[in-house]
Amino acid sequence: MREEFPIFQHHPQLVYLDSAATAQKPERVLATLDRFYRFDYGTVHRAIYRQSQRATELYSAAREKARSFLNASSLEEILFTRGTTDGLNLIAQSATAAFVRPGDEILVSEMEHHSNFVPWQMAAERSGAKLCTIPMRTDGTLDWEGKITSKTKIIAVAHMSNVTGTIHPIAQIGREAKRMGAFLVVDGAQAAAHLPVDVQALGADFYAFSGHKCYGPTGIGVLFGRKELLSSMSPIQGGGDMIHEVHLCHTTYAEPPLRFEAGTPAIAPALGLAAALEWIEEKSKDRLLVHTEALTSFAADELLRIPGLKIWGNPPKRGPILTFTLEGLHSLDIASWLDTQEIALRSGHLCAQPTLRKWGITSALRASFAAYNREEDVVQLVKALRQVQGILSHL
Ligand SMILES: *Cc1c(COP(=O)(O)O)cnc(C)c1O
């Protein structure tokens, strides 16, 4: 599959192991963006000329692709956002305002990405709700049983952790949330590219993901929200496209999803995202998962043979993410040296400071795998880590 990604034609030596931060783009996505800007470009929803009608059709088709990708029951439940962060902030603001009262509880896991943590901290402060946390066990799983109470109004948790790769038991959490009358918000940023996602089967009330981690463009994401909930939520941005009628004294809003999409949307990125989702479906998520799972377990075995290397978290179900440290060496030094070997991987706090703090570390390295990675990439990484260990430990 590597040949389908032009970046590797331009950087044949590149060992790209940072797909959990952002994934490379297949030719199909690039061609879709180019074709739209070159031949079909126009605005959406506004004008009656053909160019705009054509763009509007393509944009609606992209929304339909996102709907079927998540198995949402209707198009009104699919909002285009700028990405996961944007989607999670939208819910944290609008759903909290609509459903959370002072004294209620918002429950978030302590191993969330900052994007699924800070917005809830802010929302709790604004609404007078109490922010409660689900503890992480040392293996990277969540000690969530019994944590959802009758006071819990919203529970927000990742489908797959960006640090340990843990695949959380979302369907089980969803059933419990429903039983206790809480809304379940799922951060799907890591899962969407790799795991089958059926928002109905998962029992998710909201599900957010980013295009750029699913082989699509930056600046576009999807937020699924259950229709009854979205209909009783207020927009957080006013402007064009989100209105029904504007008067000098008051404005009525459009129905979802447009209510939450003020202004000219990211039209080309939405089409690029649809192309990326099509690409994933054509390759088949199951097949892609077999490939990345095999790479991940091969990498874990090989990495653990390096003396002093520790992989953080050991969950029973793990996506294609491995976070590790090398004893006595700083992650940033290692990552800088790996970069000289054209090996790209993430270092630092991984947007999850509370998680690392719990382990007593401030930074780590993270290797993550996607469709275009090969065993050869793992071999290069391990070889380079052994070299860097030799070099840095003698300085
Ligand atoms: C990347 C990521 C986010 C944020 O996604 P953006 O595209 O940066 O908005 C949120 N949660 C998790 C688990 C992530 O991995």
Short mmCIF file of C-alpha atoms and ligand atoms in Angstrom, two decimals:
data_model
loop_
_atom_site.label_atom_id
_atom_site.label_comp_id
_atom_site.label_asym_id
_atom_site.label_seq_id
_atom_site.Cartn_x
_atom_site.Cartn_y
_atom_site.Cartn_z
CA MET A 1 0.00 0.00 0.00
CA ARG A 2 3.02 2.23 0.46
CA GLU A 3 3.03 2.96 -3.30
CA GLU A 4 -0.37 4.60 -3.01
CA PHE A 5 1.10 7.29 -0.77
CA PRO A 6 3.04 9.88 -2.83
CA ILE A 7 5.00 11.11 0.21
CA PHE A 8 7.06 7.92 0.08
CA GLN A 9 7.94 8.48 -3.57
CA HIS A 10 9.43 11.81 -2.56
CA HIS A 11 11.03 10.46 0.62
CA PRO A 12 11.86 6.84 -0.19
CA GLN A 13 13.87 6.34 3.02
CA LEU A 14 11.23 7.78 5.32
CA VAL A 15 10.21 5.54 8.20
CA TYR A 16 6.99 7.20 9.27
CA LEU A 17 5.85 6.02 12.69
CA ASP A 18 3.68 8.94 13.79
CA SER A 19 0.30 8.12 12.26
CA ALA A 20 -1.37 8.48 15.66
CA ALA A 21 -0.51 12.20 15.40
CA THR A 22 -1.43 12.44 11.74
CA ALA A 23 -1.57 9.98 8.86
CA GLN A 24 -0.12 10.35 5.36
CA LYS A 25 -2.49 10.75 2.40
CA PRO A 26 -3.15 8.29 -0.41
CA GLU A 27 -3.15 9.48 -4.03
CA ARG A 28 -6.93 9.23 -4.13
CA VAL A 29 -7.36 11.92 -1.48
CA LEU A 30 -4.92 14.27 -3.17
CA ALA A 31 -6.59 13.70 -6.54
CA THR A 32 -10.02 14.43 -5.04
CA LEU A 33 -8.86 17.76 -3.62
CA ASP A 34 -7.16 18.69 -6.88
CA ARG A 35 -10.13 17.72 -9.02
CA PHE A 36 -12.54 19.73 -6.91
CA TYR A 37 -10.47 22.91 -6.91
CA ARG A 38 -9.58 22.52 -10.58
CA PHE A 39 -12.93 21.53 -12.14
CA ASP A 40 -15.85 21.69 -9.73
CA TYR A 41 -15.06 24.47 -7.29
CA GLY A 42 -17.87 26.61 -5.94
CA THR A 43 -19.58 27.44 -2.67
CA VAL A 44 -22.33 25.36 -1.08
CA HIS A 45 -25.94 25.98 0.00
CA ARG A 46 -26.00 29.55 -1.26
CA ALA A 47 -26.32 30.05 -4.96
CA ILE A 48 -28.51 28.67 -7.70
CA TYR A 49 -25.90 28.54 -10.45
CA ARG A 50 -24.70 25.12 -11.55
CA GLN A 51 -21.22 25.35 -10.10
CA SER A 52 -22.64 25.86 -6.63
CA GLN A 53 -25.27 23.17 -7.06
CA ARG A 54 -22.60 20.71 -8.09
CA ALA A 55 -20.45 21.61 -5.04
CA THR A 56 -23.50 21.28 -2.80
CA GLU A 57 -24.21 17.80 -4.18
CA LEU A 58 -20.63 16.70 -3.60
CA TYR A 59 -20.65 18.14 -0.08
CA SER A 60 -23.90 16.33 0.76
CA ALA A 61 -22.50 13.11 -0.66
CA ALA A 62 -19.48 13.54 1.66
CA ARG A 63 -21.84 13.87 4.62
CA GLU A 64 -23.61 10.70 3.51
CA LYS A 65 -20.24 8.90 3.34
CA ALA A 66 -19.49 9.98 6.92
CA ARG A 67 -22.95 8.83 8.01
CA SER A 68 -22.54 5.36 6.56
CA PHE A 69 -18.97 5.13 7.90
CA LEU A 70 -20.33 5.55 11.45
CA ASN A 71 -23.64 3.81 10.80
CA ALA A 72 -25.57 6.83 12.09
CA SER A 73 -29.27 6.62 11.38
CA SER A 74 -29.68 9.96 9.62
CA LEU A 75 -27.77 12.77 7.93
CA GLU A 76 -29.00 15.27 10.52
CA GLU A 77 -26.81 13.48 13.03
CA ILE A 78 -23.58 14.20 11.14
CA LEU A 79 -21.86 17.53 11.73
CA PHE A 80 -18.72 18.59 9.92
CA THR A 81 -16.20 20.15 12.30
CA ARG A 82 -12.56 21.19 12.07
CA GLY A 83 -11.51 17.99 13.82
CA THR A 84 -11.86 16.01 17.03
CA THR A 85 -10.84 18.93 19.24
CA ASP A 86 -13.40 21.18 17.59
CA GLY A 87 -16.14 18.54 17.91
CA LEU A 88 -15.40 17.81 21.56
CA ASN A 89 -15.38 21.53 22.41
CA LEU A 90 -18.71 21.95 20.65
CA ILE A 91 -20.31 19.23 22.78
CA ALA A 92 -18.60 20.33 25.97
CA GLN A 93 -20.03 23.80 25.48
CA SER A 94 -23.40 23.16 23.93
CA ALA A 95 -24.42 19.85 25.53
CA THR A 96 -23.25 21.03 28.94
CA ALA A 97 -25.32 24.21 28.60
CA ALA A 98 -28.37 22.19 27.54
CA PHE A 99 -28.23 19.22 29.91
CA VAL A 100 -25.94 19.87 32.89
CA ARG A 101 -27.01 21.73 36.04
CA PRO A 102 -24.95 22.86 39.05
CA GLY A 103 -24.19 19.85 41.25
CA ASP A 104 -24.38 17.35 38.38
CA GLU A 105 -21.28 15.34 37.55
CA ILE A 106 -19.20 15.13 34.39
CA LEU A 107 -17.10 11.97 34.32
CA VAL A 108 -13.88 11.82 32.30
CA SER A 109 -11.11 9.26 32.35
CA GLU A 110 -7.77 10.43 33.67
CA MET A 111 -6.00 9.01 30.62
CA GLU A 112 -7.77 11.18 28.06
CA HIS A 113 -6.03 13.22 25.40
CA HIS A 114 -5.99 16.87 26.51
CA SER A 115 -8.69 17.51 23.89
CA ASN A 116 -11.11 15.29 25.75
CA PHE A 117 -10.12 16.61 29.15
CA VAL A 118 -9.55 20.36 29.15
CA PRO A 119 -12.89 21.21 27.44
CA TRP A 120 -14.70 19.28 30.20
CA GLN A 121 -12.71 21.03 32.90
CA MET A 122 -13.78 24.34 31.35
CA ALA A 123 -17.39 23.15 30.98
CA ALA A 124 -17.54 22.02 34.61
CA GLU A 125 -16.25 25.39 35.75
CA ARG A 126 -18.81 27.27 33.66
CA SER A 127 -21.79 25.10 34.58
CA GLY A 128 -21.03 24.53 38.27
CA ALA A 129 -20.87 20.77 37.67
CA LYS A 130 -18.32 18.59 39.38
CA LEU A 131 -15.58 17.03 37.23
CA CYS A 132 -14.96 13.43 38.31
CA THR A 133 -12.30 11.13 36.89
CA ILE A 134 -12.10 7.43 36.10
CA PRO A 135 -8.73 6.09 37.28
CA MET A 136 -6.32 4.32 34.95
CA ARG A 137 -4.83 1.01 36.06
CA THR A 138 -1.08 0.63 35.45
CA ASP A 139 -1.71 -1.68 32.49
CA GLY A 140 -3.49 1.18 30.71
CA THR A 141 -7.06 -0.05 31.20
CA LEU A 142 -9.81 1.91 32.93
CA ASP A 143 -11.14 1.13 36.37
CA TRP A 144 -14.57 2.35 35.29
CA GLU A 145 -17.02 -0.11 36.86
CA GLY A 146 -19.23 1.57 39.46
CA LYS A 147 -17.97 5.05 38.56
CA ILE A 148 -21.10 6.12 36.65
CA THR A 149 -23.63 7.25 39.25
CA SER A 150 -27.11 8.74 39.17
CA LYS A 151 -25.43 12.17 39.38
CA THR A 152 -23.38 11.58 36.22
CA LYS A 153 -24.82 13.60 33.34
CA ILE A 154 -22.03 13.16 30.82
CA ILE A 155 -19.27 10.60 30.55
CA ALA A 156 -16.47 11.27 28.07
CA VAL A 157 -13.96 8.61 27.12
CA ALA A 158 -11.73 7.68 24.19
CA HIS A 159 -12.51 4.67 22.02
CA MET A 160 -8.75 4.04 21.72
CA SER A 161 -6.07 5.66 23.87
CA ASN A 162 -3.47 7.74 22.04
CA VAL A 163 -0.86 6.73 24.63
CA THR A 164 -1.28 3.03 25.39
CA GLY A 165 -3.41 2.09 22.40
CA THR A 166 -5.95 0.61 24.83
CA ILE A 167 -9.26 -0.19 23.18
CA HIS A 168 -11.79 0.68 25.84
CA PRO A 169 -15.01 -1.38 26.25
CA ILE A 170 -17.20 1.38 24.84
CA ALA A 171 -20.31 -0.74 24.22
CA GLN A 172 -20.28 -1.91 27.86
CA ILE A 173 -19.71 1.63 29.13
CA GLY A 174 -22.50 2.79 26.81
CA ARG A 175 -24.98 0.29 28.28
CA GLU A 176 -24.11 1.35 31.80
CA ALA A 177 -24.32 5.05 30.89
CA LYS A 178 -27.77 4.50 29.42
CA ARG A 179 -28.92 2.60 32.51
CA MET A 180 -27.78 5.49 34.72
CA GLY A 181 -29.25 8.19 32.45
CA ALA A 182 -25.90 9.69 31.43
CA PHE A 183 -24.85 10.73 27.91
CA LEU A 184 -21.81 9.00 26.46
CA VAL A 185 -19.32 11.11 24.50
CA VAL A 186 -16.71 9.09 22.62
CA ASP A 187 -13.41 10.52 21.41
CA GLY A 188 -12.86 8.48 18.26
CA ALA A 189 -9.70 10.27 17.08
CA GLN A 190 -7.55 7.12 17.25
CA ALA A 191 -10.19 4.49 16.62
CA ALA A 192 -11.89 5.80 13.49
CA ALA A 193 -9.07 4.82 11.12
CA HIS A 194 -8.59 1.35 12.59
CA LEU A 195 -11.64 -0.09 14.34
CA PRO A 196 -15.11 -0.80 13.06
CA VAL A 197 -17.28 2.04 14.37
CA ASP A 198 -21.03 1.61 14.70
CA VAL A 199 -22.32 4.46 16.84
CA GLN A 200 -25.63 2.67 17.38
CA ALA A 201 -24.08 -0.60 18.49
CA LEU A 202 -21.64 1.30 20.73
CA GLY A 203 -24.47 3.22 22.37
CA ALA A 204 -22.63 6.50 21.77
CA ASP A 205 -24.63 9.70 22.13
CA PHE A 206 -21.78 11.66 20.56
CA TYR A 207 -18.76 10.43 18.61
CA ALA A 208 -15.99 12.72 17.32
CA PHE A 209 -13.09 12.07 14.97
CA SER A 210 -10.59 13.91 12.75
CA GLY A 211 -10.11 13.53 9.01
CA HIS A 212 -6.34 13.87 9.11
CA LYS A 213 -5.81 10.77 11.29
CA CYS A 214 -7.89 8.71 8.81
CA TYR A 215 -5.71 9.43 5.75
CA GLY A 216 -7.81 12.53 4.97
CA PRO A 217 -7.05 16.27 4.94
CA THR A 218 -6.47 18.54 7.95
CA GLY A 219 -9.11 21.05 8.96
CA ILE A 220 -12.03 18.64 8.74
CA GLY A 221 -13.62 16.27 11.21
CA VAL A 222 -16.93 14.64 11.97
CA LEU A 223 -19.12 14.86 15.02
CA PHE A 224 -21.97 12.42 15.33
CA GLY A 225 -24.72 13.44 17.75
CA ARG A 226 -28.03 11.75 18.42
CA LYS A 227 -30.78 13.68 16.73
CA GLU A 228 -32.99 14.31 19.78
CA LEU A 229 -29.99 15.70 21.64
CA LEU A 230 -28.73 17.93 18.84
CA SER A 231 -32.26 19.30 18.32
CA SER A 232 -32.38 20.58 21.88
CA MET A 233 -28.88 22.07 21.82
CA SER A 234 -27.98 25.66 20.95
CA PRO A 235 -25.31 26.66 18.45
CA ILE A 236 -22.05 28.03 19.82
CA GLN A 237 -21.25 30.09 16.74
CA GLY A 238 -23.57 32.42 14.87
CA GLY A 239 -23.25 33.42 11.24
CA GLY A 240 -24.21 32.43 7.73
CA ASP A 241 -25.81 29.05 6.97
CA MET A 242 -26.84 28.30 10.57
CA ILE A 243 -29.93 30.48 10.61
CA HIS A 244 -33.58 30.02 9.74
CA GLU A 245 -34.68 33.67 9.95
CA VAL A 246 -32.78 36.72 11.11
CA HIS A 247 -34.65 39.75 12.48
CA LEU A 248 -33.21 42.82 14.13
CA CYS A 249 -34.37 41.63 17.54
CA HIS A 250 -34.01 37.88 17.30
CA THR A 251 -32.88 34.98 15.13
CA THR A 252 -34.25 31.49 14.68
CA TYR A 253 -31.83 28.72 13.94
CA ALA A 254 -31.66 26.11 11.23
CA GLU A 255 -32.18 22.46 12.15
CA PRO A 256 -29.11 20.31 12.78
CA PRO A 257 -26.64 19.77 11.24
CA LEU A 258 -26.50 23.25 9.68
CA ARG A 259 -27.34 24.88 13.03
CA PHE A 260 -23.83 23.93 14.13
CA GLU A 261 -22.01 24.81 10.91
CA ALA A 262 -21.80 28.60 10.80
CA GLY A 263 -20.00 30.13 7.85
CA THR A 264 -18.64 28.72 4.62
CA PRO A 265 -17.57 25.19 5.49
CA ALA A 266 -14.35 23.36 4.64
CA ILE A 267 -15.82 22.08 1.38
CA ALA A 268 -12.75 20.58 -0.29
CA PRO A 269 -11.51 18.95 2.94
CA ALA A 270 -14.96 17.36 3.39
CA LEU A 271 -14.69 15.81 -0.08
CA GLY A 272 -11.13 14.73 0.69
CA LEU A 273 -12.33 13.12 3.90
CA ALA A 274 -15.04 11.22 2.04
CA ALA A 275 -12.38 9.96 -0.40
CA ALA A 276 -10.24 8.81 2.54
CA LEU A 277 -13.16 6.96 4.14
CA GLU A 278 -13.90 5.31 0.81
CA TRP A 279 -10.25 4.31 0.55
CA ILE A 280 -10.39 2.72 4.03
CA GLU A 281 -13.58 0.84 3.17
CA GLU A 282 -12.18 -0.37 -0.12
CA LYS A 283 -9.08 -1.74 1.59
CA SER A 284 -11.38 -3.11 4.30
CA LYS A 285 -10.89 -2.09 7.90
CA ASP A 286 -10.63 -5.73 8.94
CA ARG A 287 -7.73 -6.32 6.58
CA LEU A 288 -6.01 -3.09 7.60
CA LEU A 289 -6.40 -4.07 11.23
CA VAL A 290 -4.85 -7.51 10.69
CA HIS A 291 -1.89 -5.74 9.07
CA THR A 292 -1.38 -3.10 11.80
CA GLU A 293 -1.97 -5.61 14.62
CA ALA A 294 0.69 -7.92 13.22
CA LEU A 295 3.13 -5.00 12.93
CA THR A 296 2.36 -3.84 16.46
CA SER A 297 2.97 -7.21 18.06
CA PHE A 298 6.12 -7.72 15.98
CA ALA A 299 7.32 -4.27 17.10
CA ALA A 300 6.50 -4.97 20.76
CA ASP A 301 8.49 -8.23 20.68
CA GLU A 302 11.47 -6.62 18.95
CA LEU A 303 11.49 -3.50 21.15
CA LEU A 304 11.36 -5.51 24.36
CA ARG A 305 14.59 -7.24 23.38
CA ILE A 306 16.41 -3.91 23.73
CA PRO A 307 17.92 -3.72 27.24
CA GLY A 308 16.35 -0.98 29.40
CA LEU A 309 13.40 -0.47 27.07
CA LYS A 310 10.02 -0.28 28.75
CA ILE A 311 6.66 -0.26 26.99
CA TRP A 312 4.07 1.62 29.04
CA GLY A 313 0.72 -0.10 29.47
CA ASN A 314 -0.12 -3.65 28.51
CA PRO A 315 -3.83 -3.69 27.79
CA PRO A 316 -5.56 -6.89 26.66
CA LYS A 317 -6.90 -5.12 23.56
CA ARG A 318 -4.50 -2.70 21.92
CA GLY A 319 -4.53 -0.64 18.74
CA PRO A 320 -1.40 0.10 16.68
CA ILE A 321 0.29 2.32 19.29
CA LEU A 322 3.33 1.63 21.49
CA THR A 323 4.64 4.15 24.01
CA PHE A 324 8.06 3.44 25.45
CA THR A 325 11.12 4.83 27.20
CA LEU A 326 14.77 3.81 27.20
CA GLU A 327 16.37 3.77 30.62
CA GLY A 328 18.82 6.58 31.28
CA LEU A 329 18.10 8.41 28.04
CA HIS A 330 15.85 11.35 27.37
CA SER A 331 13.09 10.80 24.83
CA LEU A 332 13.76 14.10 23.07
CA ASP A 333 17.44 13.23 22.55
CA ILE A 334 16.47 9.86 21.13
CA ALA A 335 13.82 11.34 18.84
CA SER A 336 16.25 13.97 17.52
CA TRP A 337 18.78 11.31 16.70
CA LEU A 338 16.16 9.09 15.06
CA ASP A 339 15.22 12.05 12.92
CA THR A 340 18.76 12.12 11.49
CA GLN A 341 18.01 8.55 10.32
CA GLU A 342 14.71 9.68 8.72
CA ILE A 343 12.71 7.89 11.38
CA ALA A 344 9.74 10.00 12.46
CA LEU A 345 8.07 9.25 15.76
CA ARG A 346 6.46 11.22 18.49
CA SER A 347 8.24 12.28 21.66
CA GLY A 348 7.23 14.35 24.67
CA HIS A 349 4.10 14.35 26.80
CA LEU A 350 1.87 12.91 24.03
CA CYS A 351 -0.94 15.38 24.86
CA ALA A 352 -1.64 13.33 27.96
CA GLN A 353 0.24 14.86 30.88
CA PRO A 354 -1.99 13.30 33.59
CA THR A 355 -1.31 9.81 32.17
CA LEU A 356 2.48 10.25 32.12
CA ARG A 357 2.44 11.90 35.55
CA LYS A 358 0.65 8.86 36.94
CA TRP A 359 3.54 6.72 35.70
CA GLY A 360 6.03 9.19 37.15
CA ILE A 361 7.50 10.24 33.82
CA THR A 362 7.38 13.52 31.91
CA SER A 363 8.10 12.33 28.42
CA ALA A 364 8.12 9.19 26.32
CA LEU A 365 8.47 7.99 22.75
CA ARG A 366 5.54 6.72 20.75
CA ALA A 367 5.60 4.55 17.65
CA SER A 368 2.30 4.16 15.83
CA PHE A 369 1.48 2.15 12.72
CA ALA A 370 -0.79 2.55 9.73
CA ALA A 371 -1.59 0.95 6.39
CA TYR A 372 1.68 1.98 4.72
CA ASN A 373 4.05 0.68 7.39
CA ARG A 374 6.15 -2.43 6.80
CA GLU A 375 8.14 -4.83 8.96
CA GLU A 376 11.16 -3.11 7.48
CA ASP A 377 10.14 0.09 9.35
CA VAL A 378 10.20 -1.78 12.66
CA VAL A 379 13.56 -3.33 11.85
CA GLN A 380 14.98 0.14 11.08
CA LEU A 381 13.57 1.57 14.29
CA VAL A 382 15.00 -1.19 16.46
CA LYS A 383 18.38 -0.98 14.75
CA ALA A 384 18.49 2.79 15.23
CA LEU A 385 17.44 2.55 18.89
CA ARG A 386 20.27 0.11 19.58
CA GLN A 387 22.70 2.49 17.87
CA VAL A 388 21.46 5.55 19.74
CA GLN A 389 21.72 3.65 22.98
CA GLY A 390 25.37 2.93 22.24
CA ILE A 391 26.13 6.52 21.23
CA LEU A 392 24.20 8.51 23.83
CA SER A 393 25.10 6.38 26.81
CA HIS A 394 28.83 7.00 26.14
CA LEU A 395 28.52 10.77 26.02
C1 LIG B 1 -5.32 13.45 18.06
C2 LIG B 1 -6.28 13.22 19.12
C3 LIG B 1 -7.21 14.20 19.48
C4 LIG B 1 -7.24 15.56 18.86
O1 LIG B 1 -7.43 15.50 17.49
P1 LIG B 1 -7.22 16.82 16.61
O2 LIG B 1 -7.25 16.32 15.22
O3 LIG B 1 -5.88 17.37 17.01
O4 LIG B 1 -8.32 17.75 16.93
C5 LIG B 1 -8.13 13.90 20.46
N1 LIG B 1 -8.13 12.71 21.07
C6 LIG B 1 -7.26 11.73 20.75
C7 LIG B 1 -7.35 10.41 21.44
C8 LIG B 1 -6.30 11.96 19.78
O5 LIG B 1 -5.43 11.01 19.48
#
